[in-house]
XYZ file of C-alpha atoms in Angstrom:
648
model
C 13.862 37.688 0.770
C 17.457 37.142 0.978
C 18.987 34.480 -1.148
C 20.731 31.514 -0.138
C 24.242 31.505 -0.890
C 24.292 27.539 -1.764
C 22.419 25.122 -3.787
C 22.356 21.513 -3.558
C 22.200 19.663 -6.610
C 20.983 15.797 -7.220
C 23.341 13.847 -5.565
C 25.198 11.650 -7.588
C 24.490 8.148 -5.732
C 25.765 4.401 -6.194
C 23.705 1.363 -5.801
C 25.219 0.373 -2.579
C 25.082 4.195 -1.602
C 21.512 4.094 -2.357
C 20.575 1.221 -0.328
C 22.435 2.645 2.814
C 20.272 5.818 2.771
C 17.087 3.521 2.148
C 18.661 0.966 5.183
C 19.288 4.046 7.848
C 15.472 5.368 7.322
C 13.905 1.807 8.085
C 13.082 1.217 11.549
C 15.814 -0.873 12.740
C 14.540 -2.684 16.114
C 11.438 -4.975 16.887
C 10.472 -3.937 20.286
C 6.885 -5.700 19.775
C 5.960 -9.160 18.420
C 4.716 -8.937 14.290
C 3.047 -12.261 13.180
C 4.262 -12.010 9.610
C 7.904 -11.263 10.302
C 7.260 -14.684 12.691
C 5.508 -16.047 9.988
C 8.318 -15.922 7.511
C 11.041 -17.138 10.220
C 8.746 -20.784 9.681
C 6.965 -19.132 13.394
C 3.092 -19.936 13.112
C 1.672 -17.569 16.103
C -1.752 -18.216 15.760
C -1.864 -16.234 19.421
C -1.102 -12.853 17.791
C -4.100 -12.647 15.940
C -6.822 -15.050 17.288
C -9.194 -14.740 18.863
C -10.182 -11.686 16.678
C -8.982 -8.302 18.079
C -12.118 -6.044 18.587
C -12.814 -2.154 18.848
C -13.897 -0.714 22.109
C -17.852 -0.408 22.097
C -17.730 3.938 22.144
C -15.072 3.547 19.487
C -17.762 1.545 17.484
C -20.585 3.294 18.576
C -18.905 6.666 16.804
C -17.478 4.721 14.446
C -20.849 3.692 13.589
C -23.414 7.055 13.681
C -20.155 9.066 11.512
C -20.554 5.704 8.486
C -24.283 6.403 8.934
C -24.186 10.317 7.836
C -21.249 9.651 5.386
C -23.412 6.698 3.475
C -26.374 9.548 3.105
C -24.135 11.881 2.249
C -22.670 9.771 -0.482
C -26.047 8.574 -1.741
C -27.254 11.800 -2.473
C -24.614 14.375 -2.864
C -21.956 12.618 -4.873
C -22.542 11.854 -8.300
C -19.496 9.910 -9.331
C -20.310 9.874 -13.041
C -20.017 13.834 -12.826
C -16.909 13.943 -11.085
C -15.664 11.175 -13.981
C -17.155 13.475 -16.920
C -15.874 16.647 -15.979
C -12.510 15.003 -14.291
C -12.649 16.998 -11.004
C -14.878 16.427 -7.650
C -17.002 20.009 -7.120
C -16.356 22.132 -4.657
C -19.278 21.456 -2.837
C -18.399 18.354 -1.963
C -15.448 19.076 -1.022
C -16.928 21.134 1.591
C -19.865 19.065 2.199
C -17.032 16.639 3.533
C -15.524 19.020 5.843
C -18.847 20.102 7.611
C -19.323 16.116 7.891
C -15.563 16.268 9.784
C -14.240 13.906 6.766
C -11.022 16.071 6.871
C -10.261 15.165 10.525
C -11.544 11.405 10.769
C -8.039 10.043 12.446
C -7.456 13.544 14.143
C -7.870 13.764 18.149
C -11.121 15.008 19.378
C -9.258 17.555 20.971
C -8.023 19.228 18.097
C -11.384 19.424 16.744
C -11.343 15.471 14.632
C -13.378 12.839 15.186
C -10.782 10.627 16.714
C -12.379 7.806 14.364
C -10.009 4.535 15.066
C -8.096 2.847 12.317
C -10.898 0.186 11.454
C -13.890 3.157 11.128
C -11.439 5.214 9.395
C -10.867 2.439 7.021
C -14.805 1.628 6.756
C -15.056 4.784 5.859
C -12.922 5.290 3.375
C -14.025 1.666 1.404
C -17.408 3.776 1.419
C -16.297 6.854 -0.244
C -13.926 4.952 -2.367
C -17.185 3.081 -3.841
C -19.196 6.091 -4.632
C -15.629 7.757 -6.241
C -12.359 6.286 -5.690
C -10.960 10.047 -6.794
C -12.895 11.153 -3.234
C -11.371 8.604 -1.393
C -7.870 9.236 -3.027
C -8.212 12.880 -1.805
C -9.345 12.023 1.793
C -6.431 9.412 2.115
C -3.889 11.587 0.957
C -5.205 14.092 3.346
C -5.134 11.971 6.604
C -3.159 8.967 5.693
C 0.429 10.093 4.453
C -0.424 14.077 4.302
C 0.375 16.391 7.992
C -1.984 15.197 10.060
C -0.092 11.689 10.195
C 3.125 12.907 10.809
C 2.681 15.182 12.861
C 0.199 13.167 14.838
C 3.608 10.467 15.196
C 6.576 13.157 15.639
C 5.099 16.633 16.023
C 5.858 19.056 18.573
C 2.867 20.145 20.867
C 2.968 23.672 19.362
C 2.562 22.694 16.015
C 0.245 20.108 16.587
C -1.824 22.945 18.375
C -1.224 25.371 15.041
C -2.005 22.313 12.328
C -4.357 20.154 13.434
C -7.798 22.033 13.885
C -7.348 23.367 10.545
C -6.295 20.198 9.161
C -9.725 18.845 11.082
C -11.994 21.369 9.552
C -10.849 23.427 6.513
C -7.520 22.854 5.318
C -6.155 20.172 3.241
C -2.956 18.633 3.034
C -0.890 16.761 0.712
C 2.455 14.785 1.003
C 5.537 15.981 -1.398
C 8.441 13.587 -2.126
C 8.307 12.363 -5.700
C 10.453 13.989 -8.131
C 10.791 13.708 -11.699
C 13.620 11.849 -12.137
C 13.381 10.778 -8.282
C 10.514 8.190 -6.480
C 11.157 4.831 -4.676
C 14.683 6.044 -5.050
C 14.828 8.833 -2.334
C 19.076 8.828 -1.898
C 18.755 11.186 -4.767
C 16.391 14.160 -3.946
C 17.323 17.110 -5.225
C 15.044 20.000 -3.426
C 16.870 21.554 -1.085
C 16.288 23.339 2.049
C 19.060 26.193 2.730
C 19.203 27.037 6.566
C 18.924 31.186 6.501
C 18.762 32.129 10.001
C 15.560 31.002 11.683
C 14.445 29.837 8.748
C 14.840 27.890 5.646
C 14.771 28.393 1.911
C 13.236 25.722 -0.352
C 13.699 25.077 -3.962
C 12.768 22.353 -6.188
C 10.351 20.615 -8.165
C 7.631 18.091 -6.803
C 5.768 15.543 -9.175
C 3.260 14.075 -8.807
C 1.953 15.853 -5.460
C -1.524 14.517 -5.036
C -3.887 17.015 -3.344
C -1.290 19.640 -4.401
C -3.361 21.573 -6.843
C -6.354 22.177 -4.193
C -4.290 21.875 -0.494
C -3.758 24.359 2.067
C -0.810 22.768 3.915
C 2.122 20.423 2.543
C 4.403 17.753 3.796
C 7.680 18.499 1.498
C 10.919 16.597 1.937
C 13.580 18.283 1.342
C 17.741 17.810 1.696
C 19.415 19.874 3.756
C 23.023 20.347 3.150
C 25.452 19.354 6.143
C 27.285 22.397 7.600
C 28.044 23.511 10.657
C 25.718 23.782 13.406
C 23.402 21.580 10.561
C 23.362 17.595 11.109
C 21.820 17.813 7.558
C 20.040 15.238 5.574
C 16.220 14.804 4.245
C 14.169 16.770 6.219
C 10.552 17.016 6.492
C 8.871 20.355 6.756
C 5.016 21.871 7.333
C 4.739 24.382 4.372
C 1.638 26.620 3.765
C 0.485 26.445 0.545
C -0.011 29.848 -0.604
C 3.824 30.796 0.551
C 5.436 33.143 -2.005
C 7.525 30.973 -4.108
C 5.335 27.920 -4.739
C 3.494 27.589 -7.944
C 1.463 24.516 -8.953
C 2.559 24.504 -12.866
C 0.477 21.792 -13.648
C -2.722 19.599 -13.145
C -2.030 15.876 -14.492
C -4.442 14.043 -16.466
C -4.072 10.056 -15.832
C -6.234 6.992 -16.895
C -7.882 6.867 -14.025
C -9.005 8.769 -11.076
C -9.723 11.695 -13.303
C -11.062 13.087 -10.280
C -7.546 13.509 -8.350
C -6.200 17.174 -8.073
C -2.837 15.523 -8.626
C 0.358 18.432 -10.065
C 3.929 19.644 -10.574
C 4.798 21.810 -7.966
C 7.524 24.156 -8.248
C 9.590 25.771 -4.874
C 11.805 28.703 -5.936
C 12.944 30.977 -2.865
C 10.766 29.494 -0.582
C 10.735 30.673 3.140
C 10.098 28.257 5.831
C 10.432 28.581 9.699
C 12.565 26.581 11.559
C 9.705 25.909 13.595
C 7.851 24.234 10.673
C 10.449 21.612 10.668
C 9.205 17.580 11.781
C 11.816 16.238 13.427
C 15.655 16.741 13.470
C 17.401 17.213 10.486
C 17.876 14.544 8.142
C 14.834 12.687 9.575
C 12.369 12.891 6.746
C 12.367 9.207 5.080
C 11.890 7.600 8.607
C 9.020 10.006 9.274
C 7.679 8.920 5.752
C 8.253 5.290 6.376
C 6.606 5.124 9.431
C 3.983 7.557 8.402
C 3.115 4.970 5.954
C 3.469 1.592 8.473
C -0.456 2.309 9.142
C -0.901 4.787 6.165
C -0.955 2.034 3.816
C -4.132 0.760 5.126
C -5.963 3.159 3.299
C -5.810 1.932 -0.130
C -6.361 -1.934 0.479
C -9.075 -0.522 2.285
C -10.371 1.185 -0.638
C -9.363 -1.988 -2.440
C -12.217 -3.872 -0.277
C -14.878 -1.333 -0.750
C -14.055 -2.427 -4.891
C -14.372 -5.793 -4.300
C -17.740 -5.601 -2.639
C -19.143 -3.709 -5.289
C -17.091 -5.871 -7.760
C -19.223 -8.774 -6.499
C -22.497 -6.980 -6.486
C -22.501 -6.327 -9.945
C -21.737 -9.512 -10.446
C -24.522 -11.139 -8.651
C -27.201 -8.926 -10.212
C -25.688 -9.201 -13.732
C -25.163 -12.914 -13.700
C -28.617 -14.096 -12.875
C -30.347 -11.582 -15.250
C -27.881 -12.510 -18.589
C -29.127 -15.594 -19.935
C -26.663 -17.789 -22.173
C -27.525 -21.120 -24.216
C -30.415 -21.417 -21.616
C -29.485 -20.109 -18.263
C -27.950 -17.258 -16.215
C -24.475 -17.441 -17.270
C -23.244 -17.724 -13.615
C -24.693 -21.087 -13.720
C -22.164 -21.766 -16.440
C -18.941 -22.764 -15.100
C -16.586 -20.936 -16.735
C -18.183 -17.478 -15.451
C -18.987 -19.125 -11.933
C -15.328 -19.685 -11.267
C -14.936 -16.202 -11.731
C -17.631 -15.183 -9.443
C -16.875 -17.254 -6.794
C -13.052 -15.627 -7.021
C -14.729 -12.331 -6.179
C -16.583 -13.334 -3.288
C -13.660 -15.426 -1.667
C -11.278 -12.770 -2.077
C -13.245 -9.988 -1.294
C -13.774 -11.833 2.015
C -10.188 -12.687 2.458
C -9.354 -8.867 1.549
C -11.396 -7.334 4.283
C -10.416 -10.276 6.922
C -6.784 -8.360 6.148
C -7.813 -5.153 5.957
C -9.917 -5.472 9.765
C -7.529 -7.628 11.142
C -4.253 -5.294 10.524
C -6.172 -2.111 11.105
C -7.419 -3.497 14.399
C -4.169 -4.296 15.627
C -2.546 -1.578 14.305
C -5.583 0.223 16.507
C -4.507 -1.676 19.987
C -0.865 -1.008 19.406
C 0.165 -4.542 20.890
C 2.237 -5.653 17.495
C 4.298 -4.194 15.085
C 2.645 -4.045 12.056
C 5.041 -2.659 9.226
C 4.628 -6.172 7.057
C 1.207 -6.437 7.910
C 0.372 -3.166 6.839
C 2.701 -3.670 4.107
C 1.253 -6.757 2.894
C -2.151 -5.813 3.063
C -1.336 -3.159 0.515
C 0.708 -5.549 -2.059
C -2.114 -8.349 -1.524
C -5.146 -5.726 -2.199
C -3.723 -4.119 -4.576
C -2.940 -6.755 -6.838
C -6.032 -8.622 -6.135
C -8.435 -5.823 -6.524
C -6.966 -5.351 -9.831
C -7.912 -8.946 -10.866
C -11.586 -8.786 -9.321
C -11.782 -5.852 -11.565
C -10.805 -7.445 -14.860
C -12.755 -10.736 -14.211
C -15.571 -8.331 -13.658
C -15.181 -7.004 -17.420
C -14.720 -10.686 -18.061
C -18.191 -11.304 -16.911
C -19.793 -7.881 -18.528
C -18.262 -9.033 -21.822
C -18.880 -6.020 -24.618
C -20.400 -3.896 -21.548
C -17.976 -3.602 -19.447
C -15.220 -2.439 -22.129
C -18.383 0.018 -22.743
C -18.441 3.516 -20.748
C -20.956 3.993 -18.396
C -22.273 7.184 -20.215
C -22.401 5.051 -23.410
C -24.478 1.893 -21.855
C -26.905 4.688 -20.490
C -27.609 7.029 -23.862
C -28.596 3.424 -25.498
C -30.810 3.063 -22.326
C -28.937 0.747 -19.957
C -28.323 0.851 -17.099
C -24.940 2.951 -16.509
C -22.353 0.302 -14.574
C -18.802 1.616 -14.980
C -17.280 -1.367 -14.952
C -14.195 -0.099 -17.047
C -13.717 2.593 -14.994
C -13.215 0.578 -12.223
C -10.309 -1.262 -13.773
C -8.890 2.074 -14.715
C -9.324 3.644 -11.522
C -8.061 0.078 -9.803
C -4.639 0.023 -11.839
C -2.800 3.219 -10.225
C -2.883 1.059 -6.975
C -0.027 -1.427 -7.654
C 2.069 1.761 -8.452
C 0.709 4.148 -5.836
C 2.688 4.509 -1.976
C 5.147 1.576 -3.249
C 4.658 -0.304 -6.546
C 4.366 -4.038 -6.546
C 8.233 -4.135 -7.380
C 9.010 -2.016 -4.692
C 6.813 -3.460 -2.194
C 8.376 -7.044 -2.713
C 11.486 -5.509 -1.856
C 10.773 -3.833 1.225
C 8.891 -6.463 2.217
C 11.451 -9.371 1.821
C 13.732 -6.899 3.909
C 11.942 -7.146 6.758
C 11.215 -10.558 5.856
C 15.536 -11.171 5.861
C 15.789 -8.950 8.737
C 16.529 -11.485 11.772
C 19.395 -13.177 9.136
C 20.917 -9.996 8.407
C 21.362 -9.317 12.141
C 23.236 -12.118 12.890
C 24.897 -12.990 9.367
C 24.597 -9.563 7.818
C 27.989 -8.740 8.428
C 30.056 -12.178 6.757
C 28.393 -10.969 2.868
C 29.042 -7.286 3.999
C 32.815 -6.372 1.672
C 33.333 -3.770 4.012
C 33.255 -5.253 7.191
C 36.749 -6.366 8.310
C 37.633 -10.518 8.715
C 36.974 -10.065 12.889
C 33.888 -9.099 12.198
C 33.183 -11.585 9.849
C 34.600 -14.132 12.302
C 32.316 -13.149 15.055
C 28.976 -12.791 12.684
C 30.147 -16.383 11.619
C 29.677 -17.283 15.311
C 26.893 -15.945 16.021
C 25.062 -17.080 12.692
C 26.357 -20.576 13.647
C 24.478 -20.769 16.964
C 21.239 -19.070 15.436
C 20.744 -21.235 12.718
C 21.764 -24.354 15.351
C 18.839 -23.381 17.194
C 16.650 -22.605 14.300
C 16.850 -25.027 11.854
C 15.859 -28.285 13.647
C 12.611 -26.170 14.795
C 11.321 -25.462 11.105
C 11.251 -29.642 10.789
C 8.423 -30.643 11.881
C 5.441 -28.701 13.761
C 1.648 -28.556 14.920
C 0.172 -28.550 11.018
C 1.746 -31.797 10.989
C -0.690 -32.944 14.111
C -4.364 -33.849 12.832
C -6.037 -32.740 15.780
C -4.293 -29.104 15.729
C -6.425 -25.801 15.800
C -9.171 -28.194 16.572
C -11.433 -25.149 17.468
C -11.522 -24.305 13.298
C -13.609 -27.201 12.832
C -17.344 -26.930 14.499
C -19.528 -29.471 14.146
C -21.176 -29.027 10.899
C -19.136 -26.214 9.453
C -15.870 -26.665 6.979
C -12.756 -27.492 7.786
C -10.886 -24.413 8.499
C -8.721 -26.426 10.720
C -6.501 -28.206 7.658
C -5.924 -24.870 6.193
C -4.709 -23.676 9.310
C -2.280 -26.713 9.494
C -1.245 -26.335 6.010
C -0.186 -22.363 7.096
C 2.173 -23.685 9.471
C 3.644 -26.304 7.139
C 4.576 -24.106 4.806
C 5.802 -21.146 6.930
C 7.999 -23.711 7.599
C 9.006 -24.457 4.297
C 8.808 -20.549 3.074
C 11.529 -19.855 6.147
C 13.704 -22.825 5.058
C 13.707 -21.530 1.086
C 14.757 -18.314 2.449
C 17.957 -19.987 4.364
C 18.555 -22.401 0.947
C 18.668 -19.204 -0.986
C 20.769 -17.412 1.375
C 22.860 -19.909 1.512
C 23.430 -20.309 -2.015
C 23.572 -16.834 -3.408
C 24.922 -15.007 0.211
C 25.628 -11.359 -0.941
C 24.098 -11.781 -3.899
C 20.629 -12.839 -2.792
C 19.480 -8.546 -2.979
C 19.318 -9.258 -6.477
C 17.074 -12.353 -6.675
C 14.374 -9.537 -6.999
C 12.281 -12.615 -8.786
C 13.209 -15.449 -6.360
C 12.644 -12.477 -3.646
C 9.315 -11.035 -4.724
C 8.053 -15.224 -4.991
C 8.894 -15.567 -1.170
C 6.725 -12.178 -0.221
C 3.937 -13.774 -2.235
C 3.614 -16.685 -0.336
C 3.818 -15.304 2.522
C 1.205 -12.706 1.506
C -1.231 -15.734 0.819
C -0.181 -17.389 4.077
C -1.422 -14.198 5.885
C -4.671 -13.833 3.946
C -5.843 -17.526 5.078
C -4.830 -17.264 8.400
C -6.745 -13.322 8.115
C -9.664 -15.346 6.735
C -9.781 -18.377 8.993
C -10.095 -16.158 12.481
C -12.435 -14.125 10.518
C -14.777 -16.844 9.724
C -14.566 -18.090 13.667
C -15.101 -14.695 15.129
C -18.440 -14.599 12.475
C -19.635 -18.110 13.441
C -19.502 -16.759 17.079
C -20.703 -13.163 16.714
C -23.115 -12.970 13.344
C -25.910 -14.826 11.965
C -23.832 -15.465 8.454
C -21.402 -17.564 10.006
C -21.734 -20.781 8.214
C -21.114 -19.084 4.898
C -18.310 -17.153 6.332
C -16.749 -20.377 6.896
C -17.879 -20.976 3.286
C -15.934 -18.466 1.710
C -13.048 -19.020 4.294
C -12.802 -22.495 2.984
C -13.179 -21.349 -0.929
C -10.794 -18.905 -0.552
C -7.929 -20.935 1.246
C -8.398 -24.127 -1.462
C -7.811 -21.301 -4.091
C -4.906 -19.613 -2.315
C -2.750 -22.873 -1.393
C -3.135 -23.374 -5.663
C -1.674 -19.978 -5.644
C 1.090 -21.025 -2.685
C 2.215 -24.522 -4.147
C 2.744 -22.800 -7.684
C 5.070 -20.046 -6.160
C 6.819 -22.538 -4.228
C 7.124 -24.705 -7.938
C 8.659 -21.108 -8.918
C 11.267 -20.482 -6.831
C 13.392 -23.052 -8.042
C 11.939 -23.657 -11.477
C 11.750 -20.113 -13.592
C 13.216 -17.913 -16.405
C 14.881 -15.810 -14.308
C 18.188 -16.384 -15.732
C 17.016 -16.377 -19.332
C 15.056 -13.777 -18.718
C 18.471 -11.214 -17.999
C 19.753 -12.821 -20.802
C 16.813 -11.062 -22.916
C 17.012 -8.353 -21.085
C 20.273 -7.697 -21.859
C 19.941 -8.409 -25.386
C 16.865 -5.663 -25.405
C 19.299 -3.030 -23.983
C 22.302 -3.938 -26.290
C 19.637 -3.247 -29.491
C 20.144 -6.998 -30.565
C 15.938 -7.240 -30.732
C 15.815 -4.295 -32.528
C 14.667 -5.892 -35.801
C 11.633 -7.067 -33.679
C 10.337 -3.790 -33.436
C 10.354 -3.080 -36.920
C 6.344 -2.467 -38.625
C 5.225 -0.007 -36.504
C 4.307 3.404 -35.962
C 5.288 5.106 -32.907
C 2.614 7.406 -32.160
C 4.487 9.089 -29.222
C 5.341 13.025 -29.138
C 8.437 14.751 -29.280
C 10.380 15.886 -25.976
C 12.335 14.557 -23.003
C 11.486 11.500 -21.414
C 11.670 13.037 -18.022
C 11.076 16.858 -18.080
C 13.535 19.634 -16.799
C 13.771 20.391 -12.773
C 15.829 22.456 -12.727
C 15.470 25.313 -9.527
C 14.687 28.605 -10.512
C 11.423 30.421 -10.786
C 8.243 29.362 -12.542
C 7.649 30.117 -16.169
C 3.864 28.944 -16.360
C 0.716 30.123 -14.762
C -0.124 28.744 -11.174
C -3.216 26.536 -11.627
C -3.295 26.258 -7.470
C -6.996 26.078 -6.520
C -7.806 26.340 -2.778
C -11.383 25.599 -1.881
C -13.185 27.443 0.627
């Protein structure tokens, strides 16, 4: 193997630098209608999502028989307290899933998948998720961001017709970006990818590669360096596994998911054809970004399938634990709790089915949607879990192992909340997601007033943005005055005879999408340029409109129950349950945006960073180890053992 004559090293990158590479690998145009980016302009379209979307009836009648043989297969050949003992799923399961066509659920039927749609997909993973969220981890990784996605979306037909019946069957894949001292930041990879003829030579270090310890195939961006002939840029590449070169130096250990085959993978000299390449060069963060428009799906998804089992426990717990003289979920202090569950859980999977089925027709954009749902589950999946604990008391902070050698029964309620917690970090933390989010939420401003807070935009083109903003907002403003929530009568439909009133929640929606899209001009207004670093004031507006979604989710749930299921009075139920709790939510985070810490809060911060607070942390014993607090990656060839483990 002949060696590249150049190296790239880690790019040294500015804020504003950063941003721009972040800016150019976002999709930049709207060619389809998106309820939430309507919903944040103060744009109610009720139209966009109601009545319900549905699947087509073969898509549900496969959809159906595959949840039928994955539910036996879970009940009897997973044991998730083995997998969490011995912190790794056996190989026969593994390959128990791929004779069940688990690997290829979202892959064509033509390629040897099951062509399951998004929704059954999604079903299906909640399923697996509740007998082991590590097995669900793995099979979303696979599917979800790993090859089969991307090069479902921007794969030639010739590697589509090399990848994707192993990727169906056998093979599994895993997605490669993370670095250790790069993640949400991607401006500053550092693996490169040296063009050498037909081919190109990788080196670099991967963190945190989940599936990379077990896969067969890898999605690994890489930069490419600009030269002649070469566009350049981060690039996305098909790599197998087993190349020469590629050693998997280490399996992590984390809190949770002790299941997940989740490693450090090192690329030293590593040969890949040009024909392994996804897309041009330098298109590798908009093939990850829109990779992850519907892969994000998967883990509210999985988020759902915890909340149902979240409230099951909770119902058979609470009427059997007797306090001061009844079941404490007749007390109400734990009741409150349980009826959070249920309301949320419904409101969660109302999300979940209503994105996935319109990501599924293909009529709307869904990149906040999807991108919502993931935020909104995450974080509220996480709180079902605690108040679960809540309601165990001493037994949930107990182990399931320990409840059942003292002869009870084994609920691994704590293991839940650690599995639950990697979620508001995983594909986008919370931090990050409010930030992308608000982006898109800012999006139709920055197109026609971008360019008067952009410094490097010349006074002409300041002069014409000015225009321009001058007759959108004209048109705009008066329309985010008044509206249908403030007609009684409105989304009269919501309220059957005999059944809550859905109908007031839906008019309360409107009102404040109103009042969310006129916050968002006040704050432009008032901080201009400097509103990218209200990241508090920011992440408050994604909130709301994150609750705003899950009623309106939850209301055309409930109606397309009350018309189609036997349950649909207490769908309703929990509709109306859910919304009263959420618009508490909504009307504090509106309180917020005006009245918080924020300020004082840098202030602190500062103060932290400067060592003035130091005395504070004076008492203690740190009981940290020695060493770097991000390891070495630098290129070169591996000094430890390869701990790669292919199953077959």
């Amino acid at each position: 193997m002949s060696a590249p004559l150049e190296k790239t090293q880690p790019p040294k990158v500015s804020e504003r630098e950063a941003r721009q590479v972040a800016e150019a690998a976002r999709e930049q145009n709207w060619r389809k209608p998106s309820f939430a980016k309507e919903l944040f302009l103060g744009r109610f379209r009720l139209d966009l999502i109601h009545p319900h979307p549905m699947p087509a009836g073969e898509d549900s009648r496969r959809g159906e028989e595959f949840l039928s043989k994955l539910r036996v297969f879970c009940e009897t050949k997973v044991d998730g307290a083995l997998i969490e003992r011995e912190a790794r799923i056996p190989d026969e399961v593994i390959n128990g899933l791929k004779e069940l066509g688990a690997l290829g659920m979202k892959i064509d039927i033509k390629y040897g998948g099951l062509g399951l749609t998004q929704v059954y997909y999604n079903k299906a993973l909640a399923l697996v998720g509740s007998a082991n969220p590590a097995l669900g981890a793995l099979l979303s990784a696979h599917q979800s961001i790993g090859v089969p996605q991307p090069l479902k979306l921007f794969g030639t037909q010739e590697q589509k017709d090399a990848f994707l019946p192993r990727l169906a069957r056998t093979d599994i894949s895993a997605f490669l970006l993370t670095e250790p001292d790069v993640g949400s930041d991607p401006a500053r990879l550092a693996t490169s990818a040296i063009p050498d003829g037909d081919s190109y030579i990788l080196d670099g270090v991967k963190l945190w590669t989940t599936n990379g310890v077990v896969a067969d195939l890898l999605v690994v961006m890489a930069r490419v360096p600009k030269s002649d002939g070469h566009k350049g840029g981060i690039t996305a590449f098909v790599v197998e596994a087993a190349s020469e070169g590629i050693t998997v130096e280490n399996r992590n250990a984390f809190m949770g998911l002790r299941g997940l085959e989740n490693g450090v993978t090192r690329f030293h000299q590593v040969r890949v054809p040009a024909a392994n390449r996804i897309g041009p060069e330098g298109a590798g963060l908009k093939i990850a970004l829109t990779t992850l428009n519907t892969g994000r799906l998967s883990l509210p998804a999985m988020c759902v399938g915890a909340g149902k089992w979240c409230l099951k426990i909770a119902r058979e717990w609470s009427t059997v634990r007797e306090q001061w003289g009844k079941p404490v979920a007749r007390h109400e202090a734990v009741g409150a709790k349980i009826s959070f569950i249920a309301a949320t859980t419904f409101a969660l999977e109302a999300v979940v089915d209503l994105s996935s089925q319109m990501a599924d027709e293909d009529r709307n954009d869904i990149r906040i949607e999807a991108a919502l749902a993931k935020l909104y589950g995450s974080e509220m999946a996480w709180l079902m879990a605690d108040e679960l604990v809540q309601i165990r008391g001493g037994r949930g902070f107990e182990t399931a192992d320990s409840l059942a050698a003292r002869g009870e029964r084994a609920v691994p309620a704590e293991q839940m909340l650690r599995d639950l917690r990697i979620n508001r970090i995983f594909e986008g933390s919370t931090e990050i997601m409010h930030l992308l989010i608000a982006r898109e939420a800012v999006d139709a401003h920055l197109a026609v007033a971008g360019d008067i807070i952009d410094p490097d935009k010349p006074l002409s083109a300041k002069a014409k943005a000015g225009a321009n903003a001058a007759a959108f907002y004209a048109r705009w403003l008066p329309k985010l005055v008044t509206g249908p929530g403030q007609l009684p009568r409105t989304y009269g439909e919501f309220h059957p005879p005999g059944y809550p009133d859905l109908s007031s929640h839906l008019r309360y929606v409107e009102r404040s999408s109103r009042k969310l899209a006129r916050s968002t001009f006040y704050a432009m207004s008032r901080w201009q340029g400097r509103m990218e670093t209200k990241q508090g004031f920011l992440g408050r507006i994604v909130d709301i409109g994150a609750e705003l979604f899950a009623m309106s989710a939850a209301c055309v749930r409930a109606e397309l129950l009350r018309t189609s299921e036997e349950y649909g009075h207490e769908a309703y139920q929990l509709a109306d349950v859910f919304c009263r709790q959420s618009r508490i939510r909504v009307e504090e985070l509106f309180t917020r945006l005006w009245s918080n810490t924020d300020d004082l809060d840098h202030k602190v911060v500062n103060g932290v960073l400067f060592g003035s607070y130091t005395w504070l942390e004076q008492g203690i014993v740190d009981p940290s180890g020695e060493g770097p607090w991000i390891a070495d990656a630098s290129p070169g060839p591996a000094e430890r053992d390869n701990v790669h483990r292919p199953i077959r």
